[in-house]
Tab-separated table of C-alpha atoms and ligand atoms in Angstrom:
chain	number	residue	atom	x	y	z
B	1	MET	CA	54.574	21.112	44.516
B	2	VAL	CA	53.231	23.450	41.904
B	3	SER	CA	50.393	24.738	44.040
B	4	LEU	CA	52.733	25.252	46.988
B	5	LYS	CA	55.151	27.173	44.792
B	6	THR	CA	52.313	29.209	43.344
B	7	ALA	CA	50.890	30.107	46.700
B	8	THR	CA	54.322	31.060	48.005
B	9	LEU	CA	55.086	33.157	44.973
B	10	SER	CA	51.842	35.052	45.143
B	11	ARG	CA	52.485	35.871	48.760
B	12	CYS	CA	55.992	36.919	47.859
B	13	SER	CA	54.852	39.132	45.044
B	14	ALA	CA	52.240	40.648	47.322
B	15	GLY	CA	55.094	41.262	49.711
B	16	THR	CA	56.872	43.450	47.189
B	17	LEU	CA	54.059	45.959	47.465
B	18	HIS	CA	53.279	45.704	51.174
B	19	PRO	CA	55.547	44.864	54.059
B	20	PRO	CA	55.656	41.096	54.526
B	21	THR	CA	53.524	40.048	57.438
B	22	ASN	CA	54.431	36.480	58.342
B	23	MET	CA	57.429	35.782	56.151
B	24	SER	CA	60.741	37.566	56.009
B	25	ALA	CA	61.966	39.156	52.788
B	26	ALA	CA	65.047	36.967	52.908
B	27	MET	CA	62.925	33.843	53.057
B	28	CYS	CA	60.984	35.071	50.048
B	29	ALA	CA	64.113	35.759	48.078
B	30	PHE	CA	65.425	32.299	48.912
B	31	ILE	CA	62.242	30.573	47.740
B	32	LEU	CA	62.133	32.638	44.548
B	33	THR	CA	65.676	31.616	43.723
B	34	LEU	CA	64.906	28.009	44.524
B	35	SER	CA	61.756	27.856	42.457
B	36	SER	CA	63.348	29.508	39.430
B	37	ALA	CA	66.108	26.933	39.647
B	38	LEU	CA	63.532	24.134	39.774
B	39	GLY	CA	60.871	25.214	37.334
B	40	PRO	CA	60.086	27.742	34.617
B	41	THR	CA	61.038	31.275	35.457
B	42	VAL	CA	58.206	33.197	36.992
B	43	VAL	CA	58.920	36.841	37.548
B	44	SER	CA	56.827	38.449	40.190
B	45	GLY	CA	54.596	41.233	39.020
B	46	VAL	CA	54.591	39.978	35.436
B	47	LEU	CA	51.809	37.789	34.085
B	48	SER	CA	53.170	34.432	32.996
B	49	ALA	CA	52.570	33.282	29.464
B	50	PRO	CA	50.092	30.640	28.298
B	51	THR	CA	51.603	27.146	28.073
B	52	HIS	CA	51.307	24.155	25.788
B	53	VAL	CA	50.331	26.285	22.798
B	54	ARG	CA	49.479	24.091	19.823
B	55	LEU	CA	48.071	24.656	16.387
B	56	THR	CA	45.778	21.816	15.317
B	57	SER	CA	43.652	20.980	12.333
B	58	TYR	CA	40.703	18.623	11.964
B	59	ASN	CA	38.956	18.326	8.603
B	60	MET	CA	40.962	21.284	7.340
B	61	ASN	CA	40.058	23.735	10.069
B	62	LEU	CA	42.786	25.646	11.906
B	63	VAL	CA	42.502	25.939	15.669
B	64	LEU	CA	44.977	27.380	18.140
B	65	MET	CA	44.749	25.924	21.651
B	66	TRP	CA	46.640	26.564	24.862
B	67	ASP	CA	46.619	26.079	28.594
B	68	SER	CA	46.233	28.932	31.026
B	69	PRO	CA	49.419	30.303	32.537
B	70	GLU	CA	50.600	28.931	35.806
B	71	GLY	CA	49.872	30.912	38.864
B	72	PRO	CA	46.831	32.645	40.209
B	73	ALA	CA	45.401	35.372	38.107
B	74	SER	CA	41.870	36.487	37.711
B	75	SER	CA	40.039	37.599	34.591
B	76	ILE	CA	42.730	36.614	32.144
B	77	VAL	CA	41.991	37.239	28.497
B	78	TYR	CA	44.024	36.021	25.563
B	79	THR	CA	45.002	37.479	22.249
B	80	THR	CA	46.212	35.338	19.383
B	81	GLU	CA	48.148	36.060	16.245
B	82	TYR	CA	49.211	33.849	13.420
B	83	LYS	CA	51.282	33.894	10.295
B	84	SER	CA	51.888	31.799	7.280
B	85	SER	CA	55.372	30.330	7.020
B	86	VAL	CA	56.417	32.773	4.302
B	87	ALA	CA	55.753	35.772	6.566
B	88	VAL	CA	58.595	36.926	8.779
B	89	SER	CA	56.462	38.201	11.624
B	90	PHE	CA	53.095	37.335	13.077
B	91	ASN	CA	51.191	39.703	10.887
B	92	LYS	CA	47.618	38.528	11.329
B	93	VAL	CA	45.355	38.899	14.325
B	94	GLY	CA	43.275	35.918	15.330
B	95	CYS	CA	41.025	36.246	18.353
B	96	LEU	CA	41.171	39.352	20.539
B	97	ASN	CA	40.643	39.416	24.306
B	98	ILE	CA	38.906	36.061	24.543
B	99	SER	CA	38.634	34.167	27.796
B	100	ASN	CA	38.406	30.592	26.475
B	101	LEU	CA	41.474	28.519	25.727
B	102	GLU	CA	41.136	28.127	21.983
B	103	CYS	CA	40.708	30.224	18.888
B	104	ASP	CA	39.286	28.784	15.671
B	105	LEU	CA	41.210	30.702	13.044
B	106	SER	CA	39.361	29.039	10.180
B	107	HIS	CA	36.047	30.330	11.530
B	108	LEU	CA	37.227	33.918	11.343
B	109	ASN	CA	36.734	35.756	8.120
B	110	ILE	CA	40.294	35.294	6.979
B	111	SER	CA	41.765	33.578	4.001
B	112	ILE	CA	43.503	30.318	4.790
B	113	PHE	CA	45.100	28.390	1.994
B	114	GLN	CA	44.545	24.640	1.817
B	115	TYR	CA	48.255	23.889	1.281
B	116	GLY	CA	49.500	26.690	3.585
B	117	LYS	CA	51.926	26.335	6.486
B	118	TYR	CA	50.859	28.182	9.615
B	119	MET	CA	52.093	29.067	13.047
B	120	GLY	CA	50.311	30.853	15.873
B	121	ARG	CA	51.110	32.560	19.138
B	122	VAL	CA	49.190	33.577	22.230
B	123	ARG	CA	49.628	35.943	25.091
B	124	ALA	CA	47.653	36.475	28.233
B	125	GLN	CA	46.403	39.784	29.519
B	126	SER	CA	45.031	40.687	32.894
B	127	GLY	CA	44.151	44.269	33.523
B	128	THR	CA	47.099	46.269	32.287
B	129	GLU	CA	49.542	43.374	32.539
B	130	SER	CA	50.505	41.390	29.472
B	131	SER	CA	52.417	38.154	29.351
B	132	ALA	CA	55.067	37.265	26.836
B	133	TRP	CA	53.935	35.537	23.658
B	134	THR	CA	54.107	31.755	23.462
B	135	GLU	CA	54.533	30.354	19.978
B	136	SER	CA	52.921	27.209	18.671
B	137	ASN	CA	54.192	24.461	16.450
B	138	GLN	CA	53.971	24.958	12.714
B	139	ILE	CA	51.523	22.900	10.689
B	140	THR	CA	51.033	22.312	6.987
B	141	LEU	CA	47.318	22.181	6.539
B	142	ASP	CA	46.838	19.390	3.982
B	143	LYS	CA	49.649	17.283	5.405
B	144	ASP	CA	48.862	17.587	9.082
B	145	THR	CA	45.111	17.898	9.241
B	146	ILE	CA	43.315	14.982	10.831
B	147	ILE	CA	40.815	13.647	8.334
B	148	GLY	CA	37.590	12.622	10.003
B	149	SER	CA	35.878	9.358	9.184
B	150	PRO	CA	33.673	9.035	6.110
B	151	ASP	CA	29.964	8.414	6.512
B	152	VAL	CA	28.988	4.935	5.362
B	153	SER	CA	25.540	3.537	4.651
B	154	LEU	CA	24.597	0.093	3.355
B	155	SER	CA	21.662	-1.275	1.442
B	156	SER	CA	21.298	-4.948	0.740
B	157	ASN	CA	20.140	-6.082	-2.650
B	158	GLY	CA	19.639	-9.825	-2.655
B	159	ALA	CA	22.965	-11.446	-1.894
B	160	ALA	CA	24.872	-8.205	-2.598
B	161	ILE	CA	25.373	-5.118	-0.443
B	162	GLU	CA	25.747	-1.646	-1.853
B	163	VAL	CA	28.084	0.622	0.093
B	164	SER	CA	27.531	4.394	-0.163
B	165	ILE	CA	30.311	6.607	1.135
B	166	LYS	CA	30.091	10.292	2.010
B	167	ASP	CA	33.321	12.218	2.451
B	168	PRO	CA	33.811	14.259	5.624
B	169	VAL	CA	32.957	17.926	5.170
B	170	PHE	CA	36.027	20.137	5.169
B	171	MET	CA	36.171	23.580	6.694
B	172	ILE	CA	38.337	24.772	3.841
B	173	SER	CA	37.915	23.283	0.378
B	174	ALA	CA	36.739	19.687	-0.106
B	175	LEU	CA	38.385	16.297	0.288
B	176	ARG	CA	38.662	15.639	-3.451
B	177	GLU	CA	40.075	19.101	-4.089
B	178	VAL	CA	42.753	18.816	-1.442
B	179	TYR	CA	43.664	15.177	-2.047
B	180	HIS	CA	43.400	14.449	-5.738
B	181	SER	CA	44.405	10.824	-5.346
B	182	ALA	CA	42.174	9.990	-2.389
B	183	THR	CA	40.810	6.451	-2.488
B	184	TYR	CA	38.674	4.297	-0.221
B	185	ASN	CA	39.760	1.168	1.545
B	186	ILE	CA	36.606	-0.851	2.168
B	187	THR	CA	36.953	-3.616	4.719
B	188	TYR	CA	34.106	-6.079	5.235
B	189	TRP	CA	33.560	-9.211	7.217
B	190	GLN	CA	30.873	-11.594	8.321
B	191	HIS	CA	29.368	-10.372	11.566
B	192	GLY	CA	31.404	-11.826	14.419
B	193	GLN	CA	34.338	-12.862	12.203
B	194	ARG	CA	36.335	-9.679	12.054
B	195	GLU	CA	39.580	-11.626	11.926
B	196	LYS	CA	38.552	-12.959	8.503
B	197	ALA	CA	37.958	-9.489	7.075
B	198	ARG	CA	38.563	-8.823	3.389
B	199	SER	CA	39.529	-5.440	1.930
B	200	ASN	CA	38.963	-3.678	-1.365
B	201	SER	CA	41.394	-0.828	-1.640
B	202	ASN	CA	42.132	1.802	-4.276
B	203	ILE	CA	38.443	2.475	-4.813
B	204	GLN	CA	37.540	5.851	-6.245
B	205	GLN	CA	33.763	5.630	-6.638
B	206	ASN	CA	31.655	6.446	-3.606
B	207	ARG	CA	29.127	3.720	-4.419
B	208	VAL	CA	30.418	0.190	-4.467
B	209	VAL	CA	28.595	-3.128	-4.687
B	210	LEU	CA	30.014	-6.026	-2.695
B	211	ASN	CA	28.750	-9.093	-4.511
B	212	ASP	CA	30.999	-11.918	-3.379
B	213	LEU	CA	28.816	-12.421	-0.301
B	214	ASP	CA	26.803	-15.341	1.036
B	215	PRO	CA	23.001	-15.038	1.054
B	216	TRP	CA	21.145	-14.669	4.361
B	217	THR	CA	24.298	-13.501	6.157
B	218	LYS	CA	25.039	-10.393	8.190
B	219	TYR	CA	28.071	-8.427	7.018
B	220	CYS	CA	29.813	-5.447	8.566
B	221	VAL	CA	31.653	-2.776	6.607
B	222	GLN	CA	34.227	-0.176	7.576
B	223	VAL	CA	35.738	2.409	5.267
B	224	GLN	CA	38.909	4.444	5.515
B	225	ILE	CA	40.055	7.187	3.173
B	226	ILE	CA	43.634	6.806	1.971
B	227	THR	CA	45.431	9.970	0.849
B	228	GLU	CA	48.965	10.857	-0.137
B	229	TRP	CA	49.413	12.019	3.481
B	230	ASN	CA	47.574	10.612	6.468
B	231	PRO	CA	44.680	8.180	6.131
B	232	SER	CA	41.359	9.301	7.570
B	233	LYS	CA	39.942	7.988	10.786
B	234	PRO	CA	38.127	4.750	9.950
B	235	SER	CA	34.353	4.931	9.801
B	236	ALA	CA	32.286	3.184	12.423
B	237	ALA	CA	31.479	-0.382	11.377
B	238	VAL	CA	27.970	-0.652	9.964
B	239	CYS	CA	26.239	-3.972	9.370
B	240	GLU	CA	23.538	-5.256	7.061
B	241	SER	CA	22.141	-8.684	6.171
B	242	THR	CA	22.004	-10.134	2.714
B	243	THR	CA	18.861	-11.932	1.585
B	244	SER	CA	18.145	-14.637	-0.963
B	245	GLU	CA	20.350	-14.764	-4.024
B	246	GLU	CA	17.300	-15.236	-6.281
B	247	GLU	CA	15.209	-12.480	-4.861
B	248	ALA	CA	16.515	-9.588	-6.875
B	249	PRO	CA	16.253	-11.266	-10.322
B	250	TRP	CA	12.787	-12.620	-9.431
B	251	VAL	CA	11.472	-9.203	-8.429
B	252	ALA	CA	12.936	-7.623	-11.538
B	253	ALA	CA	11.405	-10.359	-13.711
B	254	GLY	CA	8.010	-9.901	-12.049
B	255	VAL	CA	8.018	-6.140	-12.624
B	256	THR	CA	9.124	-6.586	-16.240
B	257	PHE	CA	6.440	-9.214	-16.839
B	258	GLY	CA	3.761	-6.916	-15.438
B	259	ILE	CA	4.804	-4.024	-17.668
B	260	VAL	CA	4.906	-6.249	-20.762
B	261	ALA	CA	1.491	-7.796	-19.983
B	262	ILE	CA	-0.157	-4.387	-19.589
B	263	SER	CA	1.431	-3.144	-22.823
B	264	VAL	CA	0.250	-6.206	-24.761
B	265	ALA	CA	-3.284	-5.862	-23.374
B	266	LEU	CA	-3.364	-2.195	-24.432
B	267	VAL	CA	-2.212	-3.065	-27.940
B	268	VAL	CA	-4.810	-5.879	-28.264
B	269	VAL	CA	-7.624	-3.625	-27.037
B	270	THR	CA	-6.538	-0.911	-29.457
B	271	VAL	CA	-6.483	-3.309	-32.398
B	272	VAL	CA	-9.797	-5.026	-31.578
B	273	TYR	CA	-11.704	-1.806	-30.958
B	274	ARG	CA	-9.858	0.164	-33.620
B	275	LYS	CA	-13.056	0.944	-35.545
B	276	HIS	CA	-15.025	1.971	-32.492
B	277	ILE	CA	-12.216	4.179	-31.330
B	278	SER	CA	-11.761	5.824	-34.689
B	279	HIS	CA	-15.549	6.287	-34.995
B	280	PHE	CA	-15.642	7.851	-31.613
B	281	LEU	CA	-12.784	10.194	-32.407
B	282	CYS	CA	-13.772	10.860	-36.022
B	283	PRO	CA	-17.481	10.734	-36.863
B	284	LYS	CA	-18.157	9.452	-40.378
B	285	ASP	CA	-19.851	12.638	-41.496
B	286	ALA	CA	-17.086	15.086	-42.181
B	287	LEU	CA	-17.546	18.792	-41.834
B	288	PRO	CA	-17.344	20.914	-44.943
B	289	GLN	CA	-13.816	22.275	-45.242
B	290	HIS	CA	-14.758	25.961	-44.993
B	291	PHE	CA	-16.694	25.270	-41.819
B	292	LYS	CA	-13.793	23.398	-40.244
B	293	GLU	CA	-11.661	26.415	-40.880
B	294	TYR	CA	-14.289	28.600	-39.355
B	295	LEU	CA	-14.473	26.445	-36.218
B	296	LEU	CA	-10.722	26.142	-35.888
B	297	ALA	CA	-10.191	29.867	-36.203
B	298	PRO	CA	-9.809	31.610	-32.830
B	299	PRO	CA	-13.161	33.115	-31.899
B	300	ASN	CA	-13.599	36.672	-32.957
B	301	SER	CA	-14.431	38.057	-29.577
B	302	SER	CA	-17.346	40.331	-30.399
B	303	MET	CA	-19.050	37.772	-32.578
B	304	TYR	CA	-18.408	35.016	-30.054
B	305	LEU	CA	-19.954	37.080	-27.286
B	306	ALA	CA	-22.900	37.945	-29.478
B	307	MET	CA	-23.426	34.235	-30.142
B	308	ARG	CA	-23.315	33.472	-26.474
B	309	ASN	CA	-25.579	36.267	-25.354
B	310	SER	CA	-28.268	36.019	-28.002
B	311	HIS	CA	-29.704	33.228	-30.112
B	312	PRO	CA	-27.252	32.577	-32.899
B	313	PRO	CA	-28.493	32.955	-36.446
B	314	ASP	CA	-30.311	29.856	-37.668
B	315	GLU	CA	-27.975	28.961	-40.533
B	316	ILE	CA	-24.905	28.655	-38.300
B	317	TYR	CA	-26.725	26.668	-35.663
B	318	ASN	CA	-28.031	24.154	-38.229
B	319	GLN	CA	-24.587	23.587	-39.605
B	320	VAL	CA	-23.157	22.919	-36.180
B	321	SER	CA	-25.638	20.133	-35.607
B	322	ILE	CA	-24.435	18.228	-38.721
B	323	ILE	CA	-21.401	16.754	-36.991
B	324	ALA	CA	-23.418	15.441	-34.095
B	325	ASP	CA	-23.375	11.658	-34.653
B	326	GLY	CA	-25.289	10.595	-31.577
B	327	ARG	CA	-23.989	13.477	-29.535
B	328	THR	CA	-24.021	17.189	-29.870
B	329	LEU	CA	-21.126	19.556	-29.618
B	330	GLU	CA	-21.579	21.736	-26.686
B	331	GLU	CA	-20.162	25.051	-25.814
B	332	GLY	CA	-16.682	24.696	-24.369
B	333	GLN	CA	-15.887	21.333	-25.961
B	334	PRO	CA	-12.442	21.086	-27.489
B	335	LEU	CA	-13.342	21.685	-31.096
B	336	GLU	CA	-9.750	22.158	-32.164
B	337	ALA	CA	-8.590	18.849	-30.737
B	338	ALA	CA	-11.336	16.793	-32.360
B	339	GLY	CA	-10.980	18.652	-35.621
B	340	SER	CA	-7.210	18.339	-35.910
B	341	SER	CA	-7.029	14.619	-35.051
B	342	CYS	CA	-9.714	13.876	-37.614
B	343	SER	CA	-8.237	15.947	-40.374
B	344	LYS	CA	-4.952	14.043	-40.103
B	345	GLN	CA	-6.525	10.572	-39.985
B	346	PRO	CA	-7.144	8.593	-43.144
B	347	ASP	CA	-10.771	7.627	-43.640
B	348	THR	CA	-11.170	4.198	-42.123
B	349	THR	CA	-14.330	3.231	-43.971
Q	401	NAG	C1	41.739	44.100	24.904
Q	401	NAG	O1	42.116	44.236	26.247
Q	401	NAG	C2	43.091	45.226	26.458
Q	401	NAG	C3	43.487	45.211	27.906
Q	401	NAG	O2	42.781	44.322	28.674
Q	401	NAG	C4	42.522	46.578	26.054
Q	401	NAG	O3	43.511	47.569	26.217
Q	401	NAG	C5	42.104	46.515	24.610
Q	401	NAG	O4	41.472	47.720	24.241
Q	401	NAG	C6	41.154	45.383	24.386
Q	401	NAG	N1	40.894	45.292	22.976
Q	401	NAG	C7	39.689	45.066	22.475
Q	401	NAG	C8	39.576	45.019	21.003
Q	401	NAG	O5	38.707	44.900	23.190
Q	402	NAG	C1	34.728	38.896	4.907
Q	402	NAG	O1	35.787	39.636	4.339
Q	402	NAG	C2	35.498	40.157	3.048
Q	402	NAG	C3	36.739	40.880	2.543
Q	402	NAG	O2	37.873	40.507	3.231
Q	402	NAG	C4	34.293	41.103	3.155
Q	402	NAG	O3	33.973	41.584	1.852
Q	402	NAG	C5	33.110	40.343	3.733
Q	402	NAG	O4	32.021	41.257	3.902
Q	402	NAG	C6	33.473	39.750	5.084
Q	402	NAG	N1	32.370	38.964	5.588
Q	402	NAG	C7	32.000	38.949	6.858
Q	402	NAG	C8	30.857	38.050	7.213
Q	402	NAG	O5	32.565	39.613	7.698
Q	403	NAG	C1	42.749	-1.512	4.261
Q	403	NAG	O1	42.254	-1.691	5.578
Q	403	NAG	C2	42.613	-2.950	6.159
Q	403	NAG	C3	41.927	-3.048	7.491
Q	403	NAG	O2	42.107	-1.904	8.271
Q	403	NAG	C4	44.110	-3.042	6.269
Q	403	NAG	O3	44.481	-4.275	6.798
Q	403	NAG	C5	44.734	-2.877	4.890
Q	403	NAG	O4	46.125	-2.861	4.989
Q	403	NAG	C6	44.259	-1.586	4.263
Q	403	NAG	N1	44.755	-1.522	2.915
Q	403	NAG	C7	45.348	-0.428	2.443
Q	403	NAG	C8	45.802	-0.490	1.014
Q	403	NAG	O5	45.529	0.558	3.118
């Protein structure tokens, strides 16, 4: 019916420019009258307006969508405008001369307020012809947006399952900023027994441990976000198996025992070999105080270089060899470290 009407109309409108070839003008007039009585008014020579114009929001975006106007027309482009509810007229331009049937207003570099009320309109253009504007519904962003499902992941820990929830990403703002009282409704059930599902609602944390579960059992979990307006789409059900009830405490005990055993062994070794260790770190023969100071002082660069490049004077060299109790200090050894730890230690002999 529609395509017949369309075809007839286009031939009629062509007939207004050229003499009708196979249809009389009277016939055309009759059909035009008939079709305007039956369907939406289509005026020949004027581009009809886009239809089914709707403003939608998913995860706080703002998208205007429409259907192409009825009737044949080639190379139609669309222009959109929008306004917030407080504005009298459509004072903001959305997309200009686009050929697709939607315009993502929230993607444009325009400020959209998370609690704002918006309305859009669209018109079609083809060549020099413009259609009338078609207005959309009005939406209130936070109230009408469709909240996507949260992302849920599970990890089993013995006979408990930890549920981690990630909020959907919003185009404008964030879930917790838009919906201050958002909570999670966590539904879980034994795999294959959905009808016996249990729910924990009013949950605010995004990590929750389910611990009233049977060991060695597969559970499935689904989460929905509850807000003061619409609830979110429920997440896909994800499943995970619990393991032995004892496993987690046993593993923890094993790790703790290992750490304690290593610590005790270290303490015993330290006590038993205390003398050897302190001898190693602090040779019995102490350096004369003035020489310690000399060694600890940062090397005077010219003297240091002279000592490196030529044979040092005998007196200094002899004094260096005093501290060597079975080993000699070599160039580049950490003198400061050995010296400072010894000077602080009480004499153990
Ligand atoms: C959009 O298209 C109309 C007519 O098709 C043209 O007059 C106008 O300049 C175009 N605007 C832009 C921004 O391209
Ligand atoms: C977005 O708009 C602001 C001001 O309205 C401007 O400073 C900024 O450069 C624009 N960014 C882009 C990517 O167009
Ligand atoms: C939580 O979700 C379950 C399952 O969809 C439902 O039966 C229950 O009513 C919900 N509870 C709340 C407080 O929304």
